[in-house]
Amino acid sequence: MEATKYDVQIATINLVRQLGLAAIGGLVIIWLGGYAKDAYVAAITKPDSWSGTVLGLGGTVVSLLSPVGLSYYNFKYIRRFTETHIAAQIGRESELDPGRKSSGLASDGTDPPGGTLP
Amino acid sequence: MPEIQFLLACFGMSCVITYAVWLRFRVWRFRQDLFSIRDRMWAEMLADGTLDDPSHRQLRDAINALIRLAPYVSLMTMLNILITRQEVFTATLVRRNDLPAVLEARRQVVVRTAKYLLLETISGVLSLGLFGAFGMAHAIYRAVNVRIDWLLDTRAFEEIHLPATASV
């Protein structure tokens, strides 16, 4: 199916949105990274401070705990549910209801390769 | 204390990275919920022997389109569809005579999509908060629900065929 000018508009809006979010996120990360670096240097040069290793490890754990946890939850439960449930449903539906239409996603719940959508 | 400042900065970075992960995660969750609604409706229609009812087929097509377009569905794209495709809607708008199972599935899709748009992104929450400051949050939430319901009616989502170069 040929994409119309409206479809191109929607794809463009999405692209601008993604680029805008990436730019804002990148700037905030750079600013916070610089702030963290200065605070880290100030902390380890203080005579009665925590050790640099403990502080570094603490910072790494604080930074990564929640995104890694969310990614793990997504991979472990949501994606697995989609893969197993949808695969089972496809078989059952195609047998009992051959006239039905599907979403067009790949059988593991991901988008079709090459960025093409049916 | 510089130690606390350092940890707070790390926490801030964590929030930004988590939000980036969340934006992907919410697409999976949205799709999963739509799959569940679609499959529950299908099972009920199968039990009733009404799989070929037009209202079921139409809503299933709309849900499939929403599943496919999930990464593209945002307040901005919805607004764009509502503004630019007026003529398509008036041409294709049909009155429904849906079965109870289809009506319930439609209600669930509308509520879930409104939640996806308004409660699962910073922009959605900020918009709702902004209108909430003027006591209009409920009215806006209701208006978004009505528009989504209307878009499902008009087959607007099925009409969208994104270009091959679009990245998801």
PDB file of C-alpha atoms in Angstrom:
ATOM      1  CA  MET A   1       0.000   0.000   0.000  1.00  0.00           C
ATOM      2  CA  GLU A   2       1.327   3.402  -1.023  1.00  0.00           C
ATOM      3  CA  ALA A   3       1.922   5.949   1.735  1.00  0.00           C
ATOM      4  CA  THR A   4      -0.076   9.171   1.364  1.00  0.00           C
ATOM      5  CA  LYS A   5       1.002  12.664   2.333  1.00  0.00           C
ATOM      6  CA  TYR A   6      -0.908  12.229   5.609  1.00  0.00           C
ATOM      7  CA  ASP A   7       1.098   9.108   6.401  1.00  0.00           C
ATOM      8  CA  VAL A   8       4.330  10.973   5.690  1.00  0.00           C
ATOM      9  CA  GLN A   9       3.142  13.740   8.045  1.00  0.00           C
ATOM     10  CA  ILE A  10       2.553  11.228  10.819  1.00  0.00           C
ATOM     11  CA  ALA A  11       5.947   9.598  10.285  1.00  0.00           C
ATOM     12  CA  THR A  12       7.568  13.045  10.284  1.00  0.00           C
ATOM     13  CA  ILE A  13       5.806  14.107  13.479  1.00  0.00           C
ATOM     14  CA  ASN A  14       7.018  10.924  15.122  1.00  0.00           C
ATOM     15  CA  LEU A  15      10.566  11.440  13.898  1.00  0.00           C
ATOM     16  CA  VAL A  16      10.629  15.043  15.159  1.00  0.00           C
ATOM     17  CA  ARG A  17       9.220  13.885  18.491  1.00  0.00           C
ATOM     18  CA  GLN A  18      11.869  11.177  18.814  1.00  0.00           C
ATOM     19  CA  LEU A  19      14.705  13.509  17.843  1.00  0.00           C
ATOM     20  CA  GLY A  20      13.424  16.186  20.238  1.00  0.00           C
ATOM     21  CA  LEU A  21      13.213  13.726  23.107  1.00  0.00           C
ATOM     22  CA  ALA A  22      16.690  12.365  22.314  1.00  0.00           C
ATOM     23  CA  ALA A  23      18.138  15.887  22.205  1.00  0.00           C
ATOM     24  CA  ILE A  24      16.517  16.955  25.486  1.00  0.00           C
ATOM     25  CA  GLY A  25      17.484  13.680  27.173  1.00  0.00           C
ATOM     26  CA  GLY A  26      21.054  13.934  25.870  1.00  0.00           C
ATOM     27  CA  LEU A  27      21.450  17.512  27.117  1.00  0.00           C
ATOM     28  CA  VAL A  28      20.075  16.652  30.555  1.00  0.00           C
ATOM     29  CA  ILE A  29      22.390  13.618  30.788  1.00  0.00           C
ATOM     30  CA  ILE A  30      25.423  15.730  29.799  1.00  0.00           C
ATOM     31  CA  TRP A  31      24.519  18.387  32.374  1.00  0.00           C
ATOM     32  CA  LEU A  32      23.905  15.836  35.142  1.00  0.00           C
ATOM     33  CA  GLY A  33      27.068  13.921  34.162  1.00  0.00           C
ATOM     34  CA  GLY A  34      29.165  17.082  34.513  1.00  0.00           C
ATOM     35  CA  TYR A  35      27.504  17.864  37.833  1.00  0.00           C
ATOM     36  CA  ALA A  36      28.139  14.290  39.055  1.00  0.00           C
ATOM     37  CA  LYS A  37      31.789  14.452  37.974  1.00  0.00           C
ATOM     38  CA  ASP A  38      32.389  17.697  39.873  1.00  0.00           C
ATOM     39  CA  ALA A  39      30.633  16.343  42.959  1.00  0.00           C
ATOM     40  CA  TYR A  40      32.638  13.093  42.747  1.00  0.00           C
ATOM     41  CA  VAL A  41      35.970  14.949  42.519  1.00  0.00           C
ATOM     42  CA  ALA A  42      34.960  17.187  45.426  1.00  0.00           C
ATOM     43  CA  ALA A  43      33.902  14.160  47.476  1.00  0.00           C
ATOM     44  CA  ILE A  44      37.030  12.039  47.039  1.00  0.00           C
ATOM     45  CA  THR A  45      39.371  14.947  47.750  1.00  0.00           C
ATOM     46  CA  LYS A  46      37.647  15.611  51.069  1.00  0.00           C
ATOM     47  CA  PRO A  47      39.671  14.169  53.996  1.00  0.00           C
ATOM     48  CA  ASP A  48      36.795  12.420  55.814  1.00  0.00           C
ATOM     49  CA  SER A  49      34.898  11.314  52.715  1.00  0.00           C
ATOM     50  CA  TRP A  50      33.641   7.898  51.648  1.00  0.00           C
ATOM     51  CA  SER A  51      36.158   5.978  49.555  1.00  0.00           C
ATOM     52  CA  GLY A  52      36.084   6.696  45.834  1.00  0.00           C
ATOM     53  CA  THR A  53      35.300   3.054  45.043  1.00  0.00           C
ATOM     54  CA  VAL A  54      32.281   2.921  47.351  1.00  0.00           C
ATOM     55  CA  LEU A  55      30.981   6.187  45.965  1.00  0.00           C
ATOM     56  CA  GLY A  56      31.550   5.075  42.364  1.00  0.00           C
ATOM     57  CA  LEU A  57      29.802   1.784  42.954  1.00  0.00           C
ATOM     58  CA  GLY A  58      26.936   3.504  44.748  1.00  0.00           C
ATOM     59  CA  GLY A  59      26.517   5.946  41.882  1.00  0.00           C
ATOM     60  CA  THR A  60      26.575   3.169  39.287  1.00  0.00           C
ATOM     61  CA  VAL A  61      23.966   1.167  41.203  1.00  0.00           C
ATOM     62  CA  VAL A  62      21.717   4.202  41.668  1.00  0.00           C
ATOM     63  CA  SER A  63      22.050   5.090  37.968  1.00  0.00           C
ATOM     64  CA  LEU A  64      21.439   1.671  36.512  1.00  0.00           C
ATOM     65  CA  LEU A  65      19.141  -0.081  38.968  1.00  0.00           C
ATOM     66  CA  SER A  66      15.855   1.221  37.690  1.00  0.00           C
ATOM     67  CA  PRO A  67      16.496   1.180  33.876  1.00  0.00           C
ATOM     68  CA  VAL A  68      18.044  -2.288  34.054  1.00  0.00           C
ATOM     69  CA  GLY A  69      15.208  -3.495  36.293  1.00  0.00           C
ATOM     70  CA  LEU A  70      12.580  -2.143  33.912  1.00  0.00           C
ATOM     71  CA  SER A  71      14.347  -3.653  30.895  1.00  0.00           C
ATOM     72  CA  TYR A  72      14.566  -7.005  32.662  1.00  0.00           C
ATOM     73  CA  TYR A  73      10.881  -6.906  33.610  1.00  0.00           C
ATOM     74  CA  ASN A  74       9.989  -6.024  30.030  1.00  0.00           C
ATOM     75  CA  PHE A  75      12.096  -8.820  28.581  1.00  0.00           C
ATOM     76  CA  LYS A  76      11.134 -11.422  31.181  1.00  0.00           C
ATOM     77  CA  TYR A  77       7.380 -10.857  31.400  1.00  0.00           C
ATOM     78  CA  ILE A  78       5.945  -8.555  28.756  1.00  0.00           C
ATOM     79  CA  ARG A  79       7.923  -9.751  25.731  1.00  0.00           C
ATOM     80  CA  ARG A  80       7.729 -13.373  26.769  1.00  0.00           C
ATOM     81  CA  PHE A  81       3.974 -13.095  27.282  1.00  0.00           C
ATOM     82  CA  THR A  82       3.581 -11.594  23.839  1.00  0.00           C
ATOM     83  CA  GLU A  83       5.758 -14.228  22.199  1.00  0.00           C
ATOM     84  CA  THR A  84       4.160 -17.282  23.822  1.00  0.00           C
ATOM     85  CA  HIS A  85       0.576 -16.061  24.038  1.00  0.00           C
ATOM     86  CA  ILE A  86       0.415 -14.660  20.552  1.00  0.00           C
ATOM     87  CA  ALA A  87       2.105 -17.700  19.004  1.00  0.00           C
ATOM     88  CA  ALA A  88      -0.474 -19.982  20.659  1.00  0.00           C
ATOM     89  CA  GLN A  89      -3.348 -17.693  19.687  1.00  0.00           C
ATOM     90  CA  ILE A  90      -2.243 -17.515  16.043  1.00  0.00           C
ATOM     91  CA  GLY A  91      -2.462 -21.288  15.694  1.00  0.00           C
ATOM     92  CA  ARG A  92      -5.867 -21.505  17.358  1.00  0.00           C
ATOM     93  CA  GLU A  93      -7.381 -18.576  15.500  1.00  0.00           C
ATOM     94  CA  SER A  94      -6.156 -19.551  12.057  1.00  0.00           C
ATOM     95  CA  GLU A  95      -7.726 -22.970  12.532  1.00  0.00           C
ATOM     96  CA  LEU A  96     -11.129 -21.773  13.788  1.00  0.00           C
ATOM     97  CA  ASP A  97     -11.367 -18.420  12.027  1.00  0.00           C
ATOM     98  CA  PRO A  98      -9.451 -18.407   8.755  1.00  0.00           C
ATOM     99  CA  GLY A  99     -11.093 -15.124   7.692  1.00  0.00           C
ATOM    100  CA  ARG A 100      -9.561 -13.092  10.511  1.00  0.00           C
ATOM    101  CA  LYS A 101      -6.910 -10.434   9.963  1.00  0.00           C
ATOM    102  CA  SER A 102      -3.771 -10.010  12.052  1.00  0.00           C
ATOM    103  CA  SER A 103      -1.865  -7.003  13.364  1.00  0.00           C
ATOM    104  CA  GLY A 104       1.006  -7.470  10.919  1.00  0.00           C
ATOM    105  CA  LEU A 105       3.620  -7.725  13.652  1.00  0.00           C
ATOM    106  CA  ALA A 106       6.185 -10.525  13.567  1.00  0.00           C
ATOM    107  CA  SER A 107       5.275 -13.686  15.501  1.00  0.00           C
ATOM    108  CA  ASP A 108       7.509 -12.623  18.406  1.00  0.00           C
ATOM    109  CA  GLY A 109       5.562  -9.379  18.763  1.00  0.00           C
ATOM    110  CA  THR A 110       8.217  -7.164  17.177  1.00  0.00           C
ATOM    111  CA  ASP A 111       7.765  -4.879  14.183  1.00  0.00           C
ATOM    112  CA  PRO A 112       8.411  -6.386  10.763  1.00  0.00           C
ATOM    113  CA  PRO A 113      12.033  -6.069   9.569  1.00  0.00           C
ATOM    114  CA  GLY A 114      13.195  -3.080   7.556  1.00  0.00           C
ATOM    115  CA  GLY A 115      10.867  -0.595   9.226  1.00  0.00           C
ATOM    116  CA  THR A 116       8.069  -1.508   6.824  1.00  0.00           C
ATOM    117  CA  LEU A 117       4.554  -1.732   8.111  1.00  0.00           C
ATOM    118  CA  PRO A 118       1.859  -3.452   6.116  1.00  0.00           C
TER     119      PRO A 118
ATOM    120  CA  MET B   1      27.678  17.272  51.013  1.00  0.00           C
ATOM    121  CA  PRO B   2      29.321  16.362  47.706  1.00  0.00           C
ATOM    122  CA  GLU B   3      28.577  12.631  48.221  1.00  0.00           C
ATOM    123  CA  ILE B   4      24.852  13.315  48.366  1.00  0.00           C
ATOM    124  CA  GLN B   5      25.091  15.699  45.410  1.00  0.00           C
ATOM    125  CA  PHE B   6      26.875  12.993  43.441  1.00  0.00           C
ATOM    126  CA  LEU B   7      24.245  10.372  44.273  1.00  0.00           C
ATOM    127  CA  LEU B   8      21.430  12.796  43.478  1.00  0.00           C
ATOM    128  CA  ALA B   9      23.014  13.512  40.088  1.00  0.00           C
ATOM    129  CA  CYS B  10      23.247   9.754  39.475  1.00  0.00           C
ATOM    130  CA  PHE B  11      19.593   9.425  40.456  1.00  0.00           C
ATOM    131  CA  GLY B  12      18.721  12.182  37.999  1.00  0.00           C
ATOM    132  CA  MET B  13      20.569  10.397  35.203  1.00  0.00           C
ATOM    133  CA  SER B  14      18.802   7.205  36.207  1.00  0.00           C
ATOM    134  CA  CYS B  15      15.428   8.941  35.825  1.00  0.00           C
ATOM    135  CA  VAL B  16      16.317  10.127  32.312  1.00  0.00           C
ATOM    136  CA  ILE B  17      17.548   6.675  31.211  1.00  0.00           C
ATOM    137  CA  THR B  18      14.546   4.999  32.847  1.00  0.00           C
ATOM    138  CA  TYR B  19      12.173   7.304  30.977  1.00  0.00           C
ATOM    139  CA  ALA B  20      13.889   6.398  27.698  1.00  0.00           C
ATOM    140  CA  VAL B  21      13.458   2.693  28.518  1.00  0.00           C
ATOM    141  CA  TRP B  22       9.893   3.352  29.666  1.00  0.00           C
ATOM    142  CA  LEU B  23       8.961   4.866  26.297  1.00  0.00           C
ATOM    143  CA  ARG B  24       9.775   1.511  24.667  1.00  0.00           C
ATOM    144  CA  PHE B  25       8.286  -0.491  27.505  1.00  0.00           C
ATOM    145  CA  ARG B  26       4.946   1.289  27.347  1.00  0.00           C
ATOM    146  CA  VAL B  27       4.599   0.370  23.658  1.00  0.00           C
ATOM    147  CA  TRP B  28       5.015  -3.308  24.544  1.00  0.00           C
ATOM    148  CA  ARG B  29       2.535  -3.000  27.389  1.00  0.00           C
ATOM    149  CA  PHE B  30       0.028  -1.160  25.222  1.00  0.00           C
ATOM    150  CA  ARG B  31       0.313  -3.800  22.526  1.00  0.00           C
ATOM    151  CA  GLN B  32      -0.007  -6.578  25.059  1.00  0.00           C
ATOM    152  CA  ASP B  33      -3.187  -5.069  26.491  1.00  0.00           C
ATOM    153  CA  LEU B  34      -4.640  -4.592  23.008  1.00  0.00           C
ATOM    154  CA  PHE B  35      -3.793  -8.197  22.130  1.00  0.00           C
ATOM    155  CA  SER B  36      -5.571  -9.318  25.296  1.00  0.00           C
ATOM    156  CA  ILE B  37      -8.677  -7.232  24.566  1.00  0.00           C
ATOM    157  CA  ARG B  38      -8.753  -8.437  20.949  1.00  0.00           C
ATOM    158  CA  ASP B  39      -8.316 -12.080  21.916  1.00  0.00           C
ATOM    159  CA  ARG B  40     -10.929 -11.933  24.686  1.00  0.00           C
ATOM    160  CA  MET B  41     -13.390 -10.420  22.239  1.00  0.00           C
ATOM    161  CA  TRP B  42     -12.545 -13.096  19.664  1.00  0.00           C
ATOM    162  CA  ALA B  43     -13.103 -15.885  22.224  1.00  0.00           C
ATOM    163  CA  GLU B  44     -16.493 -14.421  23.173  1.00  0.00           C
ATOM    164  CA  MET B  45     -17.529 -14.052  19.556  1.00  0.00           C
ATOM    165  CA  LEU B  46     -16.419 -17.614  18.880  1.00  0.00           C
ATOM    166  CA  ALA B  47     -18.520 -18.867  21.782  1.00  0.00           C
ATOM    167  CA  ASP B  48     -21.548 -16.943  20.460  1.00  0.00           C
ATOM    168  CA  GLY B  49     -20.927 -18.041  16.857  1.00  0.00           C
ATOM    169  CA  THR B  50     -20.751 -14.412  15.713  1.00  0.00           C
ATOM    170  CA  LEU B  51     -17.163 -14.226  14.462  1.00  0.00           C
ATOM    171  CA  ASP B  52     -18.236 -12.837  11.126  1.00  0.00           C
ATOM    172  CA  ASP B  53     -20.334 -10.031  12.588  1.00  0.00           C
ATOM    173  CA  PRO B  54     -19.278  -6.800  10.831  1.00  0.00           C
ATOM    174  CA  SER B  55     -18.900  -4.901  14.099  1.00  0.00           C
ATOM    175  CA  HIS B  56     -16.447  -7.529  15.340  1.00  0.00           C
ATOM    176  CA  ARG B  57     -14.456  -7.484  12.135  1.00  0.00           C
ATOM    177  CA  GLN B  58     -14.336  -3.707  12.092  1.00  0.00           C
ATOM    178  CA  LEU B  59     -13.189  -3.357  15.681  1.00  0.00           C
ATOM    179  CA  ARG B  60     -10.641  -6.128  15.206  1.00  0.00           C
ATOM    180  CA  ASP B  61      -9.206  -4.274  12.210  1.00  0.00           C
ATOM    181  CA  ALA B  62      -9.035  -1.076  14.250  1.00  0.00           C
ATOM    182  CA  ILE B  63      -7.278  -2.840  17.138  1.00  0.00           C
ATOM    183  CA  ASN B  64      -4.834  -4.452  14.707  1.00  0.00           C
ATOM    184  CA  ALA B  65      -4.069  -1.037  13.236  1.00  0.00           C
ATOM    185  CA  LEU B  66      -3.554   0.430  16.717  1.00  0.00           C
ATOM    186  CA  ILE B  67      -1.203  -2.441  17.612  1.00  0.00           C
ATOM    187  CA  ARG B  68       0.766  -1.840  14.435  1.00  0.00           C
ATOM    188  CA  LEU B  69       0.903   1.938  14.878  1.00  0.00           C
ATOM    189  CA  ALA B  70       1.484   1.932  18.647  1.00  0.00           C
ATOM    190  CA  PRO B  71       4.939   3.587  18.507  1.00  0.00           C
ATOM    191  CA  TYR B  72       3.447   6.395  16.396  1.00  0.00           C
ATOM    192  CA  VAL B  73       0.374   7.040  18.502  1.00  0.00           C
ATOM    193  CA  SER B  74       0.830  10.265  20.453  1.00  0.00           C
ATOM    194  CA  LEU B  75      -1.146  13.386  21.284  1.00  0.00           C
ATOM    195  CA  MET B  76       0.481  15.167  18.338  1.00  0.00           C
ATOM    196  CA  THR B  77      -0.349  12.459  15.815  1.00  0.00           C
ATOM    197  CA  MET B  78      -3.915  12.188  17.111  1.00  0.00           C
ATOM    198  CA  LEU B  79      -4.311  15.928  16.731  1.00  0.00           C
ATOM    199  CA  ASN B  80      -2.862  15.707  13.237  1.00  0.00           C
ATOM    200  CA  ILE B  81      -5.298  12.960  12.249  1.00  0.00           C
ATOM    201  CA  LEU B  82      -8.240  14.892  13.671  1.00  0.00           C
ATOM    202  CA  ILE B  83      -7.291  18.101  11.852  1.00  0.00           C
ATOM    203  CA  THR B  84      -6.061  16.857   8.481  1.00  0.00           C
ATOM    204  CA  ARG B  85      -8.352  13.969   7.695  1.00  0.00           C
ATOM    205  CA  GLN B  86     -11.733  15.527   8.284  1.00  0.00           C
ATOM    206  CA  GLU B  87     -12.998  14.682   4.796  1.00  0.00           C
ATOM    207  CA  VAL B  88     -12.181  10.998   5.169  1.00  0.00           C
ATOM    208  CA  PHE B  89     -14.157  10.800   8.388  1.00  0.00           C
ATOM    209  CA  THR B  90     -17.308  12.363   7.058  1.00  0.00           C
ATOM    210  CA  ALA B  91     -17.171  10.024   4.064  1.00  0.00           C
ATOM    211  CA  THR B  92     -16.682   6.842   6.062  1.00  0.00           C
ATOM    212  CA  LEU B  93     -18.569   7.487   9.276  1.00  0.00           C
ATOM    213  CA  VAL B  94     -21.092   4.717   9.847  1.00  0.00           C
ATOM    214  CA  ARG B  95     -23.544   4.188  12.667  1.00  0.00           C
ATOM    215  CA  ARG B  96     -22.837   1.132  14.755  1.00  0.00           C
ATOM    216  CA  ASN B  97     -25.102  -1.669  15.790  1.00  0.00           C
ATOM    217  CA  ASP B  98     -22.537  -3.499  17.844  1.00  0.00           C
ATOM    218  CA  LEU B  99     -22.911  -6.661  19.879  1.00  0.00           C
ATOM    219  CA  PRO B 100     -22.433  -6.324  23.676  1.00  0.00           C
ATOM    220  CA  ALA B 101     -19.023  -8.070  23.613  1.00  0.00           C
ATOM    221  CA  VAL B 102     -17.848  -5.692  20.887  1.00  0.00           C
ATOM    222  CA  LEU B 103     -19.141  -2.646  22.783  1.00  0.00           C
ATOM    223  CA  GLU B 104     -17.286  -3.734  25.905  1.00  0.00           C
ATOM    224  CA  ALA B 105     -14.067  -4.381  23.941  1.00  0.00           C
ATOM    225  CA  ARG B 106     -14.415  -0.979  22.289  1.00  0.00           C
ATOM    226  CA  ARG B 107     -14.813   0.697  25.680  1.00  0.00           C
ATOM    227  CA  GLN B 108     -11.683  -1.063  26.934  1.00  0.00           C
ATOM    228  CA  VAL B 109      -9.686  -0.025  23.849  1.00  0.00           C
ATOM    229  CA  VAL B 110     -10.768   3.606  24.245  1.00  0.00           C
ATOM    230  CA  VAL B 111      -9.882   3.707  27.950  1.00  0.00           C
ATOM    231  CA  ARG B 112      -6.536   1.991  27.379  1.00  0.00           C
ATOM    232  CA  THR B 113      -5.599   4.274  24.495  1.00  0.00           C
ATOM    233  CA  ALA B 114      -6.532   7.387  26.498  1.00  0.00           C
ATOM    234  CA  LYS B 115      -4.346   6.130  29.337  1.00  0.00           C
ATOM    235  CA  TYR B 116      -1.517   5.474  26.871  1.00  0.00           C
ATOM    236  CA  LEU B 117      -1.767   9.011  25.558  1.00  0.00           C
ATOM    237  CA  LEU B 118      -2.393  10.998  28.709  1.00  0.00           C
ATOM    238  CA  LEU B 119      -0.993   9.115  31.677  1.00  0.00           C
ATOM    239  CA  GLU B 120       2.086   7.314  30.365  1.00  0.00           C
ATOM    240  CA  THR B 121       4.200  10.154  29.008  1.00  0.00           C
ATOM    241  CA  ILE B 122       5.519  13.354  30.538  1.00  0.00           C
ATOM    242  CA  SER B 123       3.857  15.412  27.799  1.00  0.00           C
ATOM    243  CA  GLY B 124       0.492  13.738  28.451  1.00  0.00           C
ATOM    244  CA  VAL B 125       0.704  14.185  32.202  1.00  0.00           C
ATOM    245  CA  LEU B 126       1.827  17.804  31.808  1.00  0.00           C
ATOM    246  CA  SER B 127      -1.053  18.523  29.428  1.00  0.00           C
ATOM    247  CA  LEU B 128      -3.509  16.968  31.820  1.00  0.00           C
ATOM    248  CA  GLY B 129      -1.930  18.851  34.724  1.00  0.00           C
ATOM    249  CA  LEU B 130      -2.121  22.119  32.826  1.00  0.00           C
ATOM    250  CA  PHE B 131      -5.810  21.672  32.120  1.00  0.00           C
ATOM    251  CA  GLY B 132      -6.245  20.371  35.660  1.00  0.00           C
ATOM    252  CA  ALA B 133      -5.021  23.712  36.975  1.00  0.00           C
ATOM    253  CA  PHE B 134      -8.092  25.253  35.331  1.00  0.00           C
ATOM    254  CA  GLY B 135     -10.374  22.477  36.601  1.00  0.00           C
ATOM    255  CA  MET B 136     -10.646  20.973  33.118  1.00  0.00           C
ATOM    256  CA  ALA B 137      -8.688  17.725  33.498  1.00  0.00           C
ATOM    257  CA  HIS B 138     -11.767  15.519  33.587  1.00  0.00           C
ATOM    258  CA  ALA B 139     -13.322  17.303  30.621  1.00  0.00           C
ATOM    259  CA  ILE B 140     -10.134  16.884  28.577  1.00  0.00           C
ATOM    260  CA  TYR B 141      -9.824  13.225  29.532  1.00  0.00           C
ATOM    261  CA  ARG B 142     -13.436  12.702  28.505  1.00  0.00           C
ATOM    262  CA  ALA B 143     -12.907  14.606  25.241  1.00  0.00           C
ATOM    263  CA  VAL B 144      -9.889  12.444  24.365  1.00  0.00           C
ATOM    264  CA  ASN B 145     -11.963   9.316  25.058  1.00  0.00           C
ATOM    265  CA  VAL B 146     -14.725  10.571  22.758  1.00  0.00           C
ATOM    266  CA  ARG B 147     -12.229  11.400  19.973  1.00  0.00           C
ATOM    267  CA  ILE B 148     -10.602   7.981  20.176  1.00  0.00           C
ATOM    268  CA  ASP B 149     -14.011   6.325  20.019  1.00  0.00           C
ATOM    269  CA  TRP B 150     -14.798   8.442  16.972  1.00  0.00           C
ATOM    270  CA  LEU B 151     -11.498   7.525  15.308  1.00  0.00           C
ATOM    271  CA  LEU B 152     -12.261   3.843  15.842  1.00  0.00           C
ATOM    272  CA  ASP B 153     -15.619   4.406  14.146  1.00  0.00           C
ATOM    273  CA  THR B 154     -14.173   6.149  11.137  1.00  0.00           C
ATOM    274  CA  ARG B 155     -11.496   3.541  10.416  1.00  0.00           C
ATOM    275  CA  ALA B 156      -8.894   6.298  10.612  1.00  0.00           C
ATOM    276  CA  PHE B 157      -6.196   4.036  12.011  1.00  0.00           C
ATOM    277  CA  GLU B 158      -6.633   1.439   9.272  1.00  0.00           C
ATOM    278  CA  GLU B 159      -6.202   4.186   6.687  1.00  0.00           C
ATOM    279  CA  ILE B 160      -2.663   4.911   7.846  1.00  0.00           C
ATOM    280  CA  HIS B 161       0.099   3.181   5.871  1.00  0.00           C
ATOM    281  CA  LEU B 162       3.439   4.451   6.980  1.00  0.00           C
ATOM    282  CA  PRO B 163       6.253   4.897   4.458  1.00  0.00           C
ATOM    283  CA  ALA B 164       8.814   2.113   4.209  1.00  0.00           C
ATOM    284  CA  THR B 165      11.601   4.372   5.430  1.00  0.00           C
ATOM    285  CA  ALA B 166       9.857   5.119   8.723  1.00  0.00           C
ATOM    286  CA  SER B 167      11.686   3.809  11.738  1.00  0.00           C
ATOM    287  CA  VAL B 168       9.763   2.310  14.624  1.00  0.00           C
TER     288      VAL B 168
END
